[in-house]
XYZ file of C-alpha atoms in Angstrom:
443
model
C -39.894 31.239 31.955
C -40.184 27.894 30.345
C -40.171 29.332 26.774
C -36.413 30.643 27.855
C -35.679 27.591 29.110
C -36.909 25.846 26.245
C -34.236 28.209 24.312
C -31.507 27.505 26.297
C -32.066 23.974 26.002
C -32.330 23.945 22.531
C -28.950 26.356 21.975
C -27.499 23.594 24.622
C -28.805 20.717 22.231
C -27.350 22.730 19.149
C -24.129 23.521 20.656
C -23.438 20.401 21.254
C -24.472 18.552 18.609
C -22.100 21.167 16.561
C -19.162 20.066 18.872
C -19.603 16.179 17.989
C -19.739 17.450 14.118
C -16.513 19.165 14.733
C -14.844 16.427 16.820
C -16.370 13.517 14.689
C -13.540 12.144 13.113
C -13.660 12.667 8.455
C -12.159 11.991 6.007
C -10.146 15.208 4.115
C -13.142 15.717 1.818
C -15.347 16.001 5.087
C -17.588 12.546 4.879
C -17.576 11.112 8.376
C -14.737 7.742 9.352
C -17.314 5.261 9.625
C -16.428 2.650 13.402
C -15.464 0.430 11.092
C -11.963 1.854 10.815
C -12.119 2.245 14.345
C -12.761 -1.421 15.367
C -9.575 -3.628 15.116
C -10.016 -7.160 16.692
C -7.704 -10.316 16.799
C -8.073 -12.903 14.550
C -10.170 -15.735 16.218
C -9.213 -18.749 14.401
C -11.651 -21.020 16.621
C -14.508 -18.922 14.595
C -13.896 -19.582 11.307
C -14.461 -23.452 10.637
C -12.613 -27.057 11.505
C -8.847 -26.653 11.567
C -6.248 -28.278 9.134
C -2.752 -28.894 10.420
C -0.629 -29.481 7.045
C 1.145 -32.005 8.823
C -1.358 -33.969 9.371
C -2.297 -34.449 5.678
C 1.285 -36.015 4.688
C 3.539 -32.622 4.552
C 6.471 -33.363 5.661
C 8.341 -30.418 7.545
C 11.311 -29.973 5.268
C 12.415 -26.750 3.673
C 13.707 -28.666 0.624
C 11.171 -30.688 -0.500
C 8.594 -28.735 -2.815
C 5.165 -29.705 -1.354
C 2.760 -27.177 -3.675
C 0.397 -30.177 -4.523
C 0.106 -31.768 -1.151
C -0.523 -28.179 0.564
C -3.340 -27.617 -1.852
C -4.968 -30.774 -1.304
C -5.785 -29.683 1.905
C -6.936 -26.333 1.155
C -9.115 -28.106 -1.436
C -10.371 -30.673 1.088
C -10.800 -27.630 3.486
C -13.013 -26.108 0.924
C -14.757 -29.101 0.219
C -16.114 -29.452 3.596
C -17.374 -26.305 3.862
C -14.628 -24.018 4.776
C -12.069 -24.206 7.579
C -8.736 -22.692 8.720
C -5.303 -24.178 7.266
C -2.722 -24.075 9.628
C 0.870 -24.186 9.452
C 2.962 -25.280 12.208
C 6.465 -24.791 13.494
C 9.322 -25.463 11.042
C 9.807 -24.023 7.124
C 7.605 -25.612 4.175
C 8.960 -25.210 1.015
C 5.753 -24.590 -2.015
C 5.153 -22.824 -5.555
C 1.587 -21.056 -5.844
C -1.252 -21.941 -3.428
C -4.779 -20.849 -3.967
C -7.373 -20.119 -1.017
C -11.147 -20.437 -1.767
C -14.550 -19.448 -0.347
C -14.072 -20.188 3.558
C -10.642 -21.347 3.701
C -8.333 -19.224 5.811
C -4.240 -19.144 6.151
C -2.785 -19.583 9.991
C 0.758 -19.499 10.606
C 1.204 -20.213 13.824
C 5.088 -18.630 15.941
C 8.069 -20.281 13.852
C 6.320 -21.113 11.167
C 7.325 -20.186 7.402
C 5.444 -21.138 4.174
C 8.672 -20.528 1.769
C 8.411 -19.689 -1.829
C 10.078 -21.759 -4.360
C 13.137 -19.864 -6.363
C 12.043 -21.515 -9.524
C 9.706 -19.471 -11.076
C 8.012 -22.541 -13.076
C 6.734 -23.970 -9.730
C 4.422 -20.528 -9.815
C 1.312 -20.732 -12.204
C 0.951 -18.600 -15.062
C -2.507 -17.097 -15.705
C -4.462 -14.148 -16.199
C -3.780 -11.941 -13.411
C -3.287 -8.265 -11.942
C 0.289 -6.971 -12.440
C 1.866 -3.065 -12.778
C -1.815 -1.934 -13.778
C -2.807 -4.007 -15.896
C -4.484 -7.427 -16.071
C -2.777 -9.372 -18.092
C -1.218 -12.863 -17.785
C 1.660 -13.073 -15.376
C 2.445 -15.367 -12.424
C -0.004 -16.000 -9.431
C 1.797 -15.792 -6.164
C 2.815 -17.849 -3.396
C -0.350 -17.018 -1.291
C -3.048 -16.348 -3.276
C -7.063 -15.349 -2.941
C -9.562 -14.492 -5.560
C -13.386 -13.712 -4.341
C -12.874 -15.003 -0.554
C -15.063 -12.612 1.020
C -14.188 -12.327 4.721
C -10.704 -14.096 3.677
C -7.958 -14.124 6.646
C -4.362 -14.394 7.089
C -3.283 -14.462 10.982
C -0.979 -15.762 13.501
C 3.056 -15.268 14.623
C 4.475 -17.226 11.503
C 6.325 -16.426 8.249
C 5.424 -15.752 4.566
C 8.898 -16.184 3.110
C 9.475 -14.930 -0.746
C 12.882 -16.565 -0.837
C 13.722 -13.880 -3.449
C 17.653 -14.298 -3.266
C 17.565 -15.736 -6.534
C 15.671 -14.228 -7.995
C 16.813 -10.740 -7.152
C 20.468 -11.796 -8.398
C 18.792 -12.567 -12.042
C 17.664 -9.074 -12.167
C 19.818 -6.994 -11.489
C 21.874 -9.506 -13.772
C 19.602 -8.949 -16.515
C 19.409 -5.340 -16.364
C 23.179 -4.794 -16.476
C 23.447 -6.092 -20.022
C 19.530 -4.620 -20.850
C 19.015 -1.618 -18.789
C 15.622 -1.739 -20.795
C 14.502 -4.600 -18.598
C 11.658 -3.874 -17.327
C 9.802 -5.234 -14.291
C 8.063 -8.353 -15.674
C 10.609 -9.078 -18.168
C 12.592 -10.691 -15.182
C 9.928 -13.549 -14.201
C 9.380 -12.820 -10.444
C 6.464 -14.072 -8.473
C 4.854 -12.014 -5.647
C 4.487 -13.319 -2.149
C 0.873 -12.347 -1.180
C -2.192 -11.639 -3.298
C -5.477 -11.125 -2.796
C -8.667 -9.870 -4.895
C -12.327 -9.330 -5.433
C -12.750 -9.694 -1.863
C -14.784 -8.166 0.720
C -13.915 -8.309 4.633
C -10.291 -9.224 4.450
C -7.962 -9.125 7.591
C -4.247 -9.732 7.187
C -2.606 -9.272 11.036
C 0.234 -10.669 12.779
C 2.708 -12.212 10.168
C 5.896 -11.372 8.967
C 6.331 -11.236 5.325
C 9.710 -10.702 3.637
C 12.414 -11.500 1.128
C 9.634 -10.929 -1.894
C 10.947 -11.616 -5.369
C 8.553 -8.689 -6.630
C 5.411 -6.928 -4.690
C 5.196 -8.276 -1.251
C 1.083 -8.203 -1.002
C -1.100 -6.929 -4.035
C -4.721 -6.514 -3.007
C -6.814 -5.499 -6.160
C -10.396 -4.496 -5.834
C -10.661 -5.387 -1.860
C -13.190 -4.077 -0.137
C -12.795 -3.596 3.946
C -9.612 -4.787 4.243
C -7.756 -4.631 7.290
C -3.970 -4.803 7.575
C -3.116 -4.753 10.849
C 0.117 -5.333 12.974
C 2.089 -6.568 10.167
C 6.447 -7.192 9.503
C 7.163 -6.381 6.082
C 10.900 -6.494 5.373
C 13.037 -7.012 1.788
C 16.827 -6.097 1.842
C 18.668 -2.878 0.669
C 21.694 -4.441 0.572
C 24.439 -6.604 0.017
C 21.589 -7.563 -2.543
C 19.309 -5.080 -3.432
C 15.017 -6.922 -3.665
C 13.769 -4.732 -6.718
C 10.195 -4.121 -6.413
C 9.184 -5.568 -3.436
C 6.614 -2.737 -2.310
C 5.383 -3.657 1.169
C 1.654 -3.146 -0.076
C 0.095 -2.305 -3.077
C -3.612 -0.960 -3.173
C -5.067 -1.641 -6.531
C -8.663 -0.677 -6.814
C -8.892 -0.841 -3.261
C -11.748 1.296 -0.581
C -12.530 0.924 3.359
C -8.764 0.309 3.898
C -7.139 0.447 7.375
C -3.234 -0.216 7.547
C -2.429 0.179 11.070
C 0.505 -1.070 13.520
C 2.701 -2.669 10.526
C 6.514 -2.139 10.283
C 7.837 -1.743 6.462
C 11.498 -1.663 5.280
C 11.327 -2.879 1.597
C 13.568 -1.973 -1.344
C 10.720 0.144 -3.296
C 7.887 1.724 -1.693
C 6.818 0.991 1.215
C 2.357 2.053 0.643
C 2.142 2.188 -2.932
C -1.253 2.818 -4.471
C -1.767 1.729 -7.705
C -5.385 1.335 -10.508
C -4.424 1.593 -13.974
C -2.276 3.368 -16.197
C -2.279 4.572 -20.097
C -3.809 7.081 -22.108
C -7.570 5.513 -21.436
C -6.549 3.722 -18.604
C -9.896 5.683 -16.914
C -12.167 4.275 -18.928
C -10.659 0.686 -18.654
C -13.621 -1.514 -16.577
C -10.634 -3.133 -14.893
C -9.162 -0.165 -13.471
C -10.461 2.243 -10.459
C -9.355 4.716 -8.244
C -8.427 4.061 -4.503
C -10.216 5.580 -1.717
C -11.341 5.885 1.913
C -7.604 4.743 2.912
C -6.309 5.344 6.578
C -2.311 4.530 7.447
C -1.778 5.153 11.330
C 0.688 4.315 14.076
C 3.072 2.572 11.372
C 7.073 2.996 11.460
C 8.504 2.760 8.496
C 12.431 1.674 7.967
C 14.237 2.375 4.637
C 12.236 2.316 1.294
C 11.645 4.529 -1.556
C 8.727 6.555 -0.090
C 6.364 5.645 2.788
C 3.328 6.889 0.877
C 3.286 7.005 -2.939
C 0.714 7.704 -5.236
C 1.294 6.025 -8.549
C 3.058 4.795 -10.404
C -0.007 3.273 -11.993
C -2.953 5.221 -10.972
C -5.837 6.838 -12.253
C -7.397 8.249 -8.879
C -6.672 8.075 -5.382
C -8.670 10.021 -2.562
C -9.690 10.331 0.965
C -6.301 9.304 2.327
C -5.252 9.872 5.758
C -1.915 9.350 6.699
C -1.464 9.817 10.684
C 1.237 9.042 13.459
C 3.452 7.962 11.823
C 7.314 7.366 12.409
C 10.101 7.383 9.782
C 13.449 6.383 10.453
C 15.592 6.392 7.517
C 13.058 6.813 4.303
C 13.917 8.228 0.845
C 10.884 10.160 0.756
C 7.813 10.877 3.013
C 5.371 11.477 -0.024
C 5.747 10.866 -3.337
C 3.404 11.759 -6.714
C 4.567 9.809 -9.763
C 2.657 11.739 -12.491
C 3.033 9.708 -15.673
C 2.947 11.624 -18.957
C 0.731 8.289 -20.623
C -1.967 8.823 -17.682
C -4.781 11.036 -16.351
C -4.165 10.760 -13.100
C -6.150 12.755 -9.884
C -4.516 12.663 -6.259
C -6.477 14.658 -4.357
C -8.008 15.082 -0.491
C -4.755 13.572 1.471
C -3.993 14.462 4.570
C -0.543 13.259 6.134
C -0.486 14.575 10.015
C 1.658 14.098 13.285
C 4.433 12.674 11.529
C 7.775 12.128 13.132
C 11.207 10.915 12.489
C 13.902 10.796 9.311
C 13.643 10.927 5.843
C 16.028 12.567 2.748
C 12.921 14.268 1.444
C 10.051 15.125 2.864
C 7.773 15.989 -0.404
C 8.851 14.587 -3.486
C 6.622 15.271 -6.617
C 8.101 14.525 -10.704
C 6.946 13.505 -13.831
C 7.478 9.664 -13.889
C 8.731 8.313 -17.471
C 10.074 4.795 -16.506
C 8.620 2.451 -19.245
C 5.910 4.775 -19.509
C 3.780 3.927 -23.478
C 1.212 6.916 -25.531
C 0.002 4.135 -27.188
C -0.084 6.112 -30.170
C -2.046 9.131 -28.907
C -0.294 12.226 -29.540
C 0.581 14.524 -26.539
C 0.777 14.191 -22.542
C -2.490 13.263 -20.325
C -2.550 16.165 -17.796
C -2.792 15.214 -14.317
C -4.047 16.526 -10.985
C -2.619 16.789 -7.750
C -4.991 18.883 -5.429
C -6.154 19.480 -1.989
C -3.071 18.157 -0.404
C -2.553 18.770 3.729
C 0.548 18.157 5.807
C 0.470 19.247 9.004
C 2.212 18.754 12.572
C 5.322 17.425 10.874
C 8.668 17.136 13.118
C 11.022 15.935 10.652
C 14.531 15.876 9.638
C 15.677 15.662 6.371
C 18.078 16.504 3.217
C 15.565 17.971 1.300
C 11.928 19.541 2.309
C 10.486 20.354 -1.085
C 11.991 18.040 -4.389
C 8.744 19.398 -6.561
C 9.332 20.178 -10.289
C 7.055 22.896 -12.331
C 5.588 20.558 -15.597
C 3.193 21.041 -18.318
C 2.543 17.894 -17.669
C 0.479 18.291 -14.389
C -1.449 20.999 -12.194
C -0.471 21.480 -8.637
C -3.426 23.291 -6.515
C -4.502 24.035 -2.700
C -2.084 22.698 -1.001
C -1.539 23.328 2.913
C 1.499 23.561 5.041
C 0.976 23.737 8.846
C 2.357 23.118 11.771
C 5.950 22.156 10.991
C 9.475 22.034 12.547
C 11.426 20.772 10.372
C 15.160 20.353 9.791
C 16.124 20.649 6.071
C 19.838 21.205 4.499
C 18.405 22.030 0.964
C 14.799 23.859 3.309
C 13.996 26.466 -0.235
C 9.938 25.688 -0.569
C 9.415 26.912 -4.626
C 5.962 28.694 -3.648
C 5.476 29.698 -6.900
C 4.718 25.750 -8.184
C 1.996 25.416 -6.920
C -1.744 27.210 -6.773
C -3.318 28.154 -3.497
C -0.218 27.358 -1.555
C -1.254 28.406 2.205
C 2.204 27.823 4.974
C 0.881 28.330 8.100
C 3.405 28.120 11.319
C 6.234 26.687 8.798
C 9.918 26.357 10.628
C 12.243 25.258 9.188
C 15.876 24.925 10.305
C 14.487 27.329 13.431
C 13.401 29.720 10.978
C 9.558 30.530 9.943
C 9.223 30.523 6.531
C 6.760 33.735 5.561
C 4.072 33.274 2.675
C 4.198 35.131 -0.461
């Protein structure tokens, strides 16, 4: 008797610990979502150090008057006494490039805006992280190198002010359409880098003259209920990504709005023929991007254009209303590149394509190597999709990449051009596929 109840107990103990396994939540390569991503907390200001009101240090509050040098004075002093939290108050302060140290934290407390200067020499020049490469470029209005536990919080503003800037673009490329990115001198709006613990919540950030916020080689960073908006039109903002994830793990984006002129989640790590064997490139990882709604851009989700690995991305409830693209794989001909173990799920809304995945040759450089690097995209889910869209499947069959195990599940979707080309890719499994009210059968 109590050796079969010391059986059933045991089955009992196995049974369930196989149920947690199976419930615990993982990342699409199986390794477990540590409670880290599952812990989001407000921004307690009161924690982190003495406060220091700008206006009490001599800034005036007047959107016209550059005031760069007497906002870093008090970050400096900030720093100096051991760390504290700058705060900006009510009204719009007009600055170039501002640099955060060890300790020092940004608050922008409800209608306040720390506005970016439209003249590009009021923005540093040094060496820096830009397109995939570190090279020397412009720092940007906000920005925060090896602040470990770094924070930006509060109700206020982060204002590019990229009118101008925008206009000399677009300017420049209609008598060079060769222009590339840099060649236009455009500072970004947010950057942070070699930092650990990082939380970005609350803010608005908008009109960027380039990349809204670059994070490169963050570690635990937490972007969290965030307003990230750059214009379509009358003037188009070129570039201004919402995010870009540059050597980046432990990443949680959740509760953020995006409507930018480019991509909305672009990750990034290197790019050229040994841009893997760089030491100042990586790949990105252990990324999850939940509950966000995204407005127009290029693509919600994209994986390049300069990137050498990304993995162990989950993409989850989610709402599009009015995106290019859903997901998008630049594979660059100059680039190994591996995208691999994503999983996009419960997805809802509008987008003209749903899966968008071409070789990328914008500005793209052999470097005198002869032939194309041949890229990876593999072990790609998307599942419990409800989406309407112009096109379902924009994939092109190259020699200059490998498609493999991809999954298709779960899907009603609404498609005018709804043709899947099965054939592209290897291990193609559609499971419960219906499109246009039609299930779409498996070869």
């Amino acid at each position: 008797m109590k050796s079969r109840i010391f059986i059933i107990a045991v089955l009992f103990v196995t049974l369930t610990s196989i149920s947690l396994v199976k419930g615990q939540d993982q990342f699409p390569d199986g390794t477990a979502v540590s409670d880290w991503f599952k812990k989001v907390e407000p921004t307690r200001i009161e924690t982190l150090g003495k406060s220091y009101r700008i206006t009490d240090f001599g800034v005036v509050q007047d959107s016209t008057v550059l005031q760069t040098e007497k906002i870093q004075a008090v970050i400096d002093k900030a720093y100096e006494s051991g760390g504290g939290v700058i705060i900006i108050p009510r009204g719009t302060f007009l600055s170039g490039s501002l640099f955060f140290k060890p300790k020092t934290h940004l608050h922008l407390e409800e209608s306040a805006v720390l506005k970016g200067s439209d003249d590009i020499s009021h923005f540093k020049l040094l060496m820096t992280r830009i397109e995939g490469e570190t090279v020397k470029y412009f720092a940007a209005l906000v920005n925060a190198d090896k602040v470990d536990g770094f924070t930006v919080s509060g109700k206020g503003t982060l204002d590019g002010n990229g009118l101008r800037y925008w206009k000399a673009f677009w300017l420049r490329r209609g008598f060079n359409p060769d222009c590339t990115n840099k060649d236009e001198m455009r500072p970004r709006v947010l950057y942070v880098s070699n930092s650990k613990d990082v939380q970005v919540s609350g803010i608005h950030l908008k009109n960027s003259p380039f990349w809204t916020s670059h994070y490169y080689r963050c570690e635990n960073l937490k972007l969290v209920d965030l307003h990230i908006t750059a214009p379509e039109k009358p003037v188009k903002a070129p570039s201004s990504d919402a995010i870009d994830l540059d050597d980046c793990h432990n990443v949680l984006i959740k509760n953020c709005y995006m409507s930018v002129n480019d991509d909305a989640i672009a990750l990034k790590g290197g790019k050229g023929p040994q841009a893997d064997k760089d030491p100042n490139n990586g790949p990105n990882y252990n990324i999850i991007i939940e509950d966000c709604t995204f407005g127009f851009c290029h693509s919600t989700l994209t994986c390049g254009s300069e990137s050498i690995h990304s993995y162990n991305i989950i993409y989850r409830n989610n709402t599009l209303n009015g995106a290019k693209r859903m997901l998008q794989l630049k594979m660059r001909p100059d680039t190994p590149q591996e995208y691999e173990h994503i999983l996009v799920e419960n997805v809802k809304g509008t987008a003209d394509i749903m899966l968008f995945i071409r070789p990328w040759t914008q500005f793209f450089n052999l470097k005198g190597e002869e032939g194309i690097k041949l890229s990876y995209a593999r072990n790609i889910v998307l599942r419990n999709i409800d989406l309407e869209c112009n096109v379902l499947f924009d994939v092109s069959n190259s020699d200059q990449y490998q498609l493999s195990n991809f999954t298709f599940e779960n899907m009603n979707v609404k498609a005018k051009r709804p043709h899947i080309n099965q054939d592209y890719i290897a291990d193609f499994t559609l499971n419960n596929v219906v499109v246009n009210g039609k299930e779409i059968v498996q070869k």
